[in-house]
Short mmCIF file of C-alpha atoms and ligand atoms in Angstrom, two decimals:
data_model
loop_
_atom_site.label_atom_id
_atom_site.label_comp_id
_atom_site.label_asym_id
_atom_site.label_seq_id
_atom_site.Cartn_x
_atom_site.Cartn_y
_atom_site.Cartn_z
CA MET A 1 -18.25 -23.16 -3.33
CA TYR A 2 -19.55 -20.72 -5.89
CA THR A 3 -18.27 -19.36 -9.18
CA ALA A 4 -16.64 -15.92 -9.08
CA ILE A 5 -15.15 -13.81 -11.88
CA GLY A 6 -12.06 -11.64 -11.98
CA TYR A 7 -8.87 -10.68 -13.83
CA ALA A 8 -5.76 -12.79 -13.40
CA ALA A 9 -2.31 -13.31 -14.90
CA GLN A 10 -1.54 -16.87 -16.03
CA SER A 11 2.23 -16.27 -16.16
CA ALA A 12 4.81 -13.53 -15.61
CA THR A 13 4.70 -12.57 -19.27
CA THR A 14 1.00 -12.68 -20.09
CA PRO A 15 -1.38 -9.75 -19.57
CA LEU A 16 -4.22 -9.95 -17.06
CA ALA A 17 -7.34 -11.51 -18.57
CA PRO A 18 -10.84 -12.47 -17.36
CA VAL A 19 -11.20 -15.81 -15.54
CA LYS A 20 -13.92 -17.76 -13.78
CA PHE A 21 -12.89 -19.52 -10.58
CA GLU A 22 -14.25 -21.03 -7.35
CA ARG A 23 -14.57 -19.06 -4.11
CA ARG A 24 -15.31 -20.98 -0.92
CA SER A 25 -18.67 -20.72 0.83
CA PRO A 26 -18.26 -18.73 4.06
CA ARG A 27 -16.80 -20.68 6.98
CA ALA A 28 -18.14 -20.00 10.48
CA ASP A 29 -15.89 -16.94 10.97
CA ASP A 30 -16.04 -15.69 7.36
CA VAL A 31 -17.58 -12.64 5.78
CA ALA A 32 -18.56 -12.75 2.08
CA ILE A 33 -18.13 -9.42 0.33
CA GLU A 34 -19.40 -8.04 -2.98
CA ILE A 35 -16.44 -5.95 -4.17
CA LEU A 36 -17.36 -2.43 -5.27
CA TYR A 37 -13.88 -0.91 -5.71
CA CYS A 38 -10.30 -2.12 -5.71
CA GLY A 39 -7.17 0.05 -5.82
CA VAL A 40 -4.21 -0.80 -8.07
CA CYS A 41 -0.94 -0.97 -6.12
CA HIS A 42 2.55 -1.16 -7.62
CA SER A 43 2.90 -4.46 -5.71
CA ASP A 44 0.21 -5.87 -8.02
CA ILE A 45 2.58 -5.24 -10.94
CA HIS A 46 5.62 -6.67 -9.10
CA GLN A 47 3.62 -9.81 -8.32
CA ALA A 48 1.80 -10.29 -11.65
CA ARG A 49 5.21 -10.12 -13.38
CA ASN A 50 6.96 -12.20 -10.69
CA GLU A 51 9.48 -9.43 -10.00
CA TRP A 52 9.82 -10.68 -6.39
CA GLY A 53 10.17 -14.34 -7.44
CA ILE A 54 7.28 -15.49 -5.21
CA ALA A 55 4.30 -15.36 -7.60
CA VAL A 56 1.85 -18.28 -7.83
CA TYR A 57 -0.32 -18.53 -10.99
CA PRO A 58 -3.06 -17.94 -11.83
CA LEU A 59 -2.36 -14.71 -9.96
CA MET A 60 -5.30 -12.43 -9.27
CA PRO A 61 -3.98 -9.16 -7.75
CA GLY A 62 -5.84 -6.60 -5.63
CA HIS A 63 -5.43 -5.76 -1.95
CA GLU A 64 -7.18 -2.41 -1.62
CA ILE A 65 -10.70 -3.78 -1.46
CA VAL A 66 -13.91 -1.97 -0.54
CA GLY A 67 -17.29 -3.67 -0.70
CA LYS A 68 -20.55 -4.67 0.88
CA VAL A 69 -21.16 -7.68 3.12
CA THR A 70 -23.48 -10.18 1.43
CA ALA A 71 -23.28 -13.14 3.85
CA VAL A 72 -21.72 -13.98 7.21
CA GLY A 73 -20.75 -17.27 8.86
CA ALA A 74 -22.51 -18.53 11.99
CA ASN A 75 -19.90 -17.17 14.45
CA VAL A 76 -19.39 -13.72 12.93
CA THR A 77 -20.03 -10.85 15.36
CA LYS A 78 -18.04 -7.93 13.93
CA HIS A 79 -19.90 -7.39 10.66
CA LYS A 80 -23.41 -7.92 9.31
CA ILE A 81 -25.05 -8.15 5.90
CA GLY A 82 -25.13 -4.73 4.20
CA ASP A 83 -22.11 -3.29 6.08
CA LEU A 84 -19.53 -1.35 4.03
CA VAL A 85 -16.19 -2.94 4.71
CA GLY A 86 -12.58 -3.14 3.56
CA VAL A 87 -9.91 -5.80 3.11
CA GLY A 88 -6.22 -4.91 2.81
CA CYS A 89 -3.10 -6.94 2.11
CA MET A 90 -3.69 -9.83 4.53
CA VAL A 91 -6.53 -12.31 4.98
CA ASP A 92 -5.13 -14.51 7.77
CA SER A 93 -2.20 -15.15 10.12
CA CYS A 94 -1.37 -17.69 12.85
CA ARG A 95 -3.11 -15.42 15.43
CA SER A 96 -1.08 -16.76 18.37
CA CYS A 97 2.58 -15.76 17.92
CA ASP A 98 4.09 -12.72 19.65
CA ALA A 99 3.54 -10.53 16.59
CA CYS A 100 -0.10 -11.54 16.14
CA GLN A 101 -0.73 -11.07 19.88
CA ALA A 102 0.71 -7.56 19.54
CA ASN A 103 -1.75 -6.75 16.71
CA LEU A 104 1.12 -6.84 14.24
CA GLU A 105 -0.26 -9.64 12.07
CA GLN A 106 1.87 -8.41 9.16
CA TYR A 107 4.93 -9.67 11.05
CA CYS A 108 3.33 -13.05 11.96
CA LEU A 109 6.19 -15.41 12.81
CA GLU A 110 4.65 -18.10 10.59
CA GLY A 111 4.09 -15.52 7.84
CA PRO A 112 0.72 -13.90 7.20
CA THR A 113 -1.61 -15.23 4.51
CA MET A 114 -1.63 -12.45 1.95
CA THR A 115 -4.77 -11.47 0.06
CA TYR A 116 -3.43 -13.05 -3.11
CA ALA A 117 -0.89 -15.68 -4.21
CA THR A 118 -0.55 -17.35 -0.78
CA PRO A 119 -1.86 -20.76 0.32
CA ASP A 120 -5.02 -20.54 2.44
CA ARG A 121 -4.25 -21.80 5.97
CA VAL A 122 -7.25 -24.16 6.03
CA ASP A 123 -7.58 -25.72 2.57
CA GLY A 124 -4.24 -24.80 0.96
CA SER A 125 -5.86 -23.17 -2.06
CA ASN A 126 -4.10 -20.20 -3.70
CA THR A 127 -5.63 -16.93 -2.41
CA MET A 128 -7.17 -14.75 -5.12
CA GLY A 129 -7.27 -10.96 -4.67
CA GLY A 130 -9.64 -8.12 -5.24
CA TYR A 131 -9.65 -7.74 -9.05
CA SER A 132 -12.84 -9.73 -8.70
CA ASP A 133 -16.57 -9.45 -8.11
CA SER A 134 -16.37 -10.92 -4.59
CA ILE A 135 -14.14 -12.25 -1.82
CA VAL A 136 -14.57 -14.39 1.31
CA VAL A 137 -12.43 -13.40 4.31
CA SER A 138 -12.24 -14.22 8.01
CA GLU A 139 -13.96 -11.41 9.96
CA HIS A 140 -10.80 -10.54 11.91
CA PHE A 141 -9.20 -9.30 8.69
CA VAL A 142 -12.20 -7.23 7.60
CA VAL A 143 -12.33 -3.55 8.63
CA ARG A 144 -15.18 -1.06 8.75
CA ILE A 145 -15.27 1.85 6.29
CA PRO A 146 -16.22 5.02 8.21
CA GLU A 147 -19.43 6.57 6.92
CA LYS A 148 -17.74 9.88 6.15
CA LEU A 149 -15.34 8.41 3.59
CA ASP A 150 -16.04 8.23 -0.12
CA LEU A 151 -15.95 4.51 -0.91
CA ALA A 152 -13.81 4.61 -4.06
CA SER A 153 -11.16 6.95 -2.66
CA ALA A 154 -11.09 5.02 0.62
CA ALA A 155 -9.89 1.85 -1.15
CA PRO A 156 -6.19 2.84 -1.40
CA ILE A 157 -6.08 3.58 2.33
CA LEU A 158 -6.15 -0.23 2.81
CA CYS A 159 -2.57 -0.46 1.47
CA ALA A 160 -1.05 2.86 0.31
CA GLY A 161 -2.55 4.56 3.36
CA ILE A 162 -1.62 2.09 6.09
CA THR A 163 1.87 1.49 4.65
CA THR A 164 2.78 5.17 4.96
CA TYR A 165 0.84 5.92 8.17
CA SER A 166 2.25 3.00 10.17
CA PRO A 167 5.99 3.88 10.05
CA LEU A 168 5.39 7.61 10.52
CA LYS A 169 3.46 6.75 13.66
CA HIS A 170 5.86 4.03 14.83
CA TYR A 171 8.84 6.40 14.65
CA GLY A 172 6.88 9.12 16.44
CA VAL A 173 6.76 11.82 13.77
CA LYS A 174 5.53 14.97 15.49
CA ALA A 175 4.95 18.67 14.97
CA GLY A 176 8.05 20.43 13.70
CA ASP A 177 9.87 17.30 12.49
CA LYS A 178 11.35 17.52 9.04
CA VAL A 179 10.09 14.64 6.90
CA GLY A 180 11.17 13.84 3.35
CA VAL A 181 8.98 11.62 1.18
CA LEU A 182 10.77 9.87 -1.71
CA GLY A 183 8.63 9.41 -4.83
CA MET A 184 5.11 10.74 -5.32
CA GLY A 185 2.98 7.86 -6.51
CA GLY A 186 0.19 6.06 -4.67
CA LEU A 187 2.14 5.62 -1.43
CA GLY A 188 4.10 8.86 -1.62
CA HIS A 189 1.11 11.17 -2.02
CA MET A 190 -0.49 9.58 1.06
CA GLY A 191 2.81 9.86 2.96
CA ILE A 192 2.84 13.61 2.30
CA LYS A 193 -0.73 13.98 3.61
CA PHE A 194 -0.09 11.95 6.78
CA ALA A 195 3.22 13.63 7.63
CA LYS A 196 1.52 17.00 7.18
CA ALA A 197 -1.45 15.97 9.36
CA MET A 198 1.05 14.94 12.07
CA GLY A 199 2.44 18.49 12.00
CA ALA A 200 5.70 17.84 10.17
CA GLU A 201 7.43 20.10 7.68
CA VAL A 202 7.26 17.99 4.55
CA THR A 203 9.53 17.83 1.51
CA LEU A 204 8.94 15.72 -1.59
CA PHE A 205 11.97 14.19 -3.32
CA THR A 206 10.94 13.53 -6.92
CA ARG A 207 12.58 12.83 -10.26
CA SER A 208 9.89 14.92 -11.91
CA ALA A 209 10.22 18.70 -11.53
CA SER A 210 6.76 18.88 -13.07
CA LYS A 211 5.27 17.37 -9.88
CA ALA A 212 6.34 20.37 -7.75
CA GLU A 213 3.09 22.29 -7.93
CA GLU A 214 0.97 19.18 -7.33
CA ALA A 215 3.12 18.21 -4.36
CA ARG A 216 2.42 21.56 -2.75
CA ARG A 217 -1.29 20.98 -3.29
CA GLN A 218 -0.91 17.65 -1.45
CA GLY A 219 0.62 19.54 1.48
CA ALA A 220 4.36 19.46 0.77
CA ASP A 221 6.19 22.57 1.99
CA HIS A 222 9.22 22.01 -0.26
CA VAL A 223 10.25 19.98 -3.28
CA ILE A 224 13.71 18.64 -4.12
CA VAL A 225 14.41 17.32 -7.61
CA SER A 226 16.44 14.22 -6.77
CA THR A 227 18.30 14.16 -10.09
CA ASP A 228 19.73 17.64 -9.36
CA ALA A 229 22.98 17.04 -7.43
CA GLU A 230 23.11 20.67 -6.29
CA GLN A 231 19.65 20.52 -4.71
CA MET A 232 20.54 17.23 -2.98
CA LYS A 233 23.79 18.69 -1.63
CA ALA A 234 22.03 21.78 -0.33
CA ALA A 235 19.77 19.53 1.81
CA ALA A 236 22.71 17.88 3.66
CA GLY A 237 22.00 17.09 7.34
CA HIS A 238 18.48 18.50 7.19
CA PHE A 239 15.90 15.74 7.73
CA ASP A 240 14.68 13.78 10.77
CA PHE A 241 12.92 11.11 8.69
CA LEU A 242 12.86 9.91 5.10
CA LEU A 243 9.96 7.78 3.88
CA ASP A 244 11.26 5.96 0.80
CA THR A 245 8.54 4.67 -1.55
CA ILE A 246 10.75 4.21 -4.65
CA PRO A 247 9.79 0.82 -6.18
CA VAL A 248 13.16 -0.07 -7.74
CA GLN A 249 16.81 -0.36 -6.64
CA HIS A 250 18.34 3.09 -6.18
CA ASP A 251 21.35 4.70 -4.54
CA LEU A 252 20.46 5.42 -0.91
CA ASN A 253 23.75 7.22 -0.16
CA PRO A 254 22.81 10.69 -1.42
CA TYR A 255 19.55 10.47 0.56
CA LEU A 256 21.33 9.37 3.79
CA ASP A 257 23.47 12.51 3.49
CA THR A 258 20.31 14.61 3.80
CA LEU A 259 19.51 13.13 7.27
CA ARG A 260 20.54 14.79 10.54
CA PHE A 261 22.39 12.72 13.14
CA ASP A 262 19.90 10.19 14.59
CA GLY A 263 17.81 10.55 11.42
CA VAL A 264 15.82 7.55 10.16
CA HIS A 265 15.56 6.38 6.53
CA ILE A 266 12.48 4.14 6.27
CA LEU A 267 12.26 1.80 3.30
CA VAL A 268 8.78 0.75 2.20
CA GLY A 269 9.18 0.51 -1.58
CA LEU A 270 12.08 -1.93 -1.85
CA ILE A 271 12.29 -5.59 -0.87
CA GLU A 272 15.21 -6.50 -3.11
CA PRO A 273 18.91 -6.22 -2.16
CA ILE A 274 20.13 -2.65 -1.76
CA ASP A 275 22.29 -1.81 -4.76
CA PRO A 276 24.59 0.11 -4.92
CA PRO A 277 25.70 -0.72 -1.36
CA VAL A 278 25.12 1.67 1.50
CA HIS A 279 28.30 3.28 2.83
CA ALA A 280 28.16 2.18 6.48
CA GLY A 281 30.05 5.28 7.54
CA LYS A 282 27.00 7.35 6.66
CA LEU A 283 25.11 5.42 9.37
CA VAL A 284 27.90 4.95 11.93
CA MET A 285 29.30 8.47 11.92
CA SER A 286 25.91 10.08 12.55
CA ARG A 287 24.03 7.33 14.42
CA ARG A 288 21.54 7.23 11.56
CA VAL A 289 19.07 4.39 11.25
CA LEU A 290 18.17 2.53 8.06
CA ALA A 291 14.79 0.87 8.68
CA GLY A 292 11.99 -0.94 6.87
CA SER A 293 8.25 -1.27 7.39
CA LEU A 294 5.51 -3.54 6.06
CA ILE A 295 1.87 -2.36 5.77
CA GLY A 296 0.28 -2.35 9.27
CA GLY A 297 -1.80 -4.62 11.51
CA VAL A 298 -5.58 -4.98 11.29
CA ALA A 299 -6.28 -2.70 14.27
CA GLU A 300 -3.96 -0.04 12.88
CA THR A 301 -5.64 -0.33 9.48
CA GLN A 302 -8.94 0.49 11.18
CA GLU A 303 -7.16 3.34 12.96
CA VAL A 304 -5.85 4.88 9.74
CA LEU A 305 -9.31 4.72 8.14
CA ASP A 306 -10.73 6.54 11.17
CA PHE A 307 -7.79 9.01 11.09
CA CYS A 308 -8.58 9.79 7.42
CA ALA A 309 -12.26 10.37 8.25
CA GLU A 310 -11.35 12.63 11.17
CA HIS A 311 -8.74 14.66 9.26
CA ASN A 312 -10.59 14.74 5.93
CA ILE A 313 -7.78 12.89 4.19
CA THR A 314 -8.64 11.14 0.94
CA CYS A 315 -6.63 9.51 -1.80
CA ASP A 316 -6.45 11.19 -5.18
CA ILE A 317 -7.81 8.59 -7.54
CA GLU A 318 -8.43 7.95 -11.20
CA MET A 319 -11.37 5.60 -11.69
CA LEU A 320 -10.57 2.65 -13.91
CA ASP A 321 -12.65 0.34 -16.10
CA ILE A 322 -11.24 -3.13 -15.41
CA HIS A 323 -10.94 -3.77 -19.14
CA GLN A 324 -8.16 -1.15 -19.11
CA ILE A 325 -6.13 -2.83 -16.36
CA ASN A 326 -3.14 -3.74 -18.55
CA GLU A 327 -2.88 -0.19 -19.90
CA ALA A 328 -3.12 1.02 -16.29
CA PHE A 329 -0.08 -1.09 -15.34
CA THR A 330 1.88 0.46 -18.22
CA ARG A 331 0.84 3.96 -17.21
CA MET A 332 1.78 3.33 -13.55
CA ILE A 333 5.27 2.22 -14.53
CA ALA A 334 5.59 5.45 -16.52
CA GLY A 335 4.45 7.43 -13.45
CA ASP A 336 1.36 8.54 -15.36
CA VAL A 337 -1.37 8.35 -12.69
CA LYS A 338 -2.63 10.93 -10.21
CA TYR A 339 -2.11 9.16 -7.86
CA ARG A 340 -3.93 5.84 -7.62
CA PHE A 341 -6.03 3.88 -10.08
CA VAL A 342 -9.16 2.44 -8.49
CA ILE A 343 -11.11 -0.18 -10.41
CA ASP A 344 -14.87 0.40 -10.54
CA MET A 345 -15.96 -3.21 -10.17
CA ALA A 346 -19.31 -2.51 -11.85
CA THR A 347 -17.29 -2.56 -15.12
CA LEU A 348 -16.43 -6.24 -14.56
CA LYS A 349 -20.00 -7.25 -15.21
CA VAL A 350 -20.38 -5.52 -18.60
P1 NDP B 1 3.75 4.05 -7.70
O1 NDP B 1 4.20 3.49 -9.00
O2 NDP B 1 2.39 4.61 -7.58
O3 NDP B 1 4.77 5.22 -7.22
C1 NDP B 1 6.15 5.05 -7.11
C2 NDP B 1 6.83 6.41 -7.27
O4 NDP B 1 8.24 6.21 -7.10
C3 NDP B 1 6.65 7.03 -8.63
O5 NDP B 1 5.51 7.84 -8.71
C4 NDP B 1 7.92 7.84 -8.80
O6 NDP B 1 7.79 9.10 -8.15
C5 NDP B 1 8.95 7.03 -8.03
N1 NDP B 1 9.69 6.16 -8.97
C6 NDP B 1 9.18 5.28 -9.84
N2 NDP B 1 10.16 4.69 -10.55
C7 NDP B 1 11.31 5.21 -10.11
C8 NDP B 1 12.66 5.03 -10.46
N3 NDP B 1 13.03 4.18 -11.45
N4 NDP B 1 13.60 5.75 -9.77
C9 NDP B 1 13.24 6.63 -8.84
N5 NDP B 1 11.95 6.85 -8.47
C10 NDP B 1 11.01 6.15 -9.09
O7 NDP B 1 3.99 2.89 -6.64
P2 NDP B 1 3.27 2.67 -5.22
O8 NDP B 1 3.27 3.94 -4.48
O9 NDP B 1 2.02 1.90 -5.42
O10 NDP B 1 4.29 1.63 -4.53
C11 NDP B 1 5.63 2.01 -4.24
C12 NDP B 1 6.42 0.81 -3.79
O11 NDP B 1 5.97 0.42 -2.48
C13 NDP B 1 6.26 -0.44 -4.66
O12 NDP B 1 7.50 -1.09 -4.78
C14 NDP B 1 5.30 -1.32 -3.87
O13 NDP B 1 5.46 -2.69 -4.15
C15 NDP B 1 5.76 -0.99 -2.47
N6 NDP B 1 4.78 -1.28 -1.43
C16 NDP B 1 5.26 -1.63 -0.19
C17 NDP B 1 4.42 -1.89 0.85
C18 NDP B 1 4.96 -2.22 2.20
O14 NDP B 1 4.19 -2.69 3.03
N7 NDP B 1 6.22 -1.98 2.48
C19 NDP B 1 2.97 -1.86 0.66
C20 NDP B 1 2.56 -1.36 -0.63
C21 NDP B 1 3.44 -1.11 -1.63
P3 NDP B 1 8.43 10.47 -8.78
O15 NDP B 1 7.92 10.57 -10.18
O16 NDP B 1 7.89 11.49 -7.84
O17 NDP B 1 9.92 10.35 -8.71
ZN1 ZN B 2 -0.24 -2.50 -1.99
#
């Protein structure tokens, strides 16, 4: 064991504050990482404030981690000291169920061990995330950061990137498909870039007309202001896929109307009950599919990092001093970030 430092919430109603805590010494298959950068995901806010009802305190968020290997366990073969590596939303899984065998550890039938606020499978301790100076993770859940990528802007690929890439790939988005992305925050801006790189014609649905110009710079071909009923109506029956990153309950019905027959509405932002209810006729009468998707497996996370390097895709980031983390949460809720905060972990030490 050694003493680590980081920022954690002690309850759903208290701000994040500095804490000292114990990290385990590397086990035989573990990699110890000095964290250089960590992205700030909206899930960090949901969890710190217990909006999903599953938080465990103290809760140290952070699952978009980039850093340098400082030590490896005796059996580690994938990484060595000095390597630049990443850790996303998971740090373990059962590794033997059908999902794990299919490289879909995120759907582990026993439930994956998440990077924070989940009991460690070996010692039962509460996992602590990347708002920290270091982390110790089994090598299987550690990915390589391609040399070509800027380290800070690569961090959000570990969650915002994989979460948007995985469903677009799973549903076979291809050249000429019409893809709508709902909400342009951390996930949404990456969704636009990936759909574009896959050859789709991309439309952003946003509440904020002021984001139109920026969306086009991200690669969107069109913008629909979702609060404008006329614009929504004009898009009826148009889209093959909708990638829905909206982080709160919202009415799906007007969006379903914009899908063609056989169109797919993919939820990634919502894990609460759908409210107001979906009118089943909108699915039945046009054979539309309402689907969901959770991050991506470890192998696919490596794939999306390599895809970003190959296609020169980066996240648009605003570098953050960790002392400003609570203000950053407030700004994210107000939609005031272009388009991902990334904590510069050097600021933790001053
Ligand atoms: P951000 O806060 O960065 O972006 C969310 C965007 O959604 C905003 O920029 C805004 O876009 C839109 N939005 C925000 N509030 C509302 C509202 N009240 N009504 C309508 N639209 C709204 O969040 P992230 O991109 O980091 O995360 C999005 C969601 O995805 C979160 O709920 C997060 O927990 C979840 N998530 C899911 C994962 C998965 O595996 N399924 C993985 C990671 C995150 P605009 O201004 O353009 O309307
Ligand atoms: Zn996330």
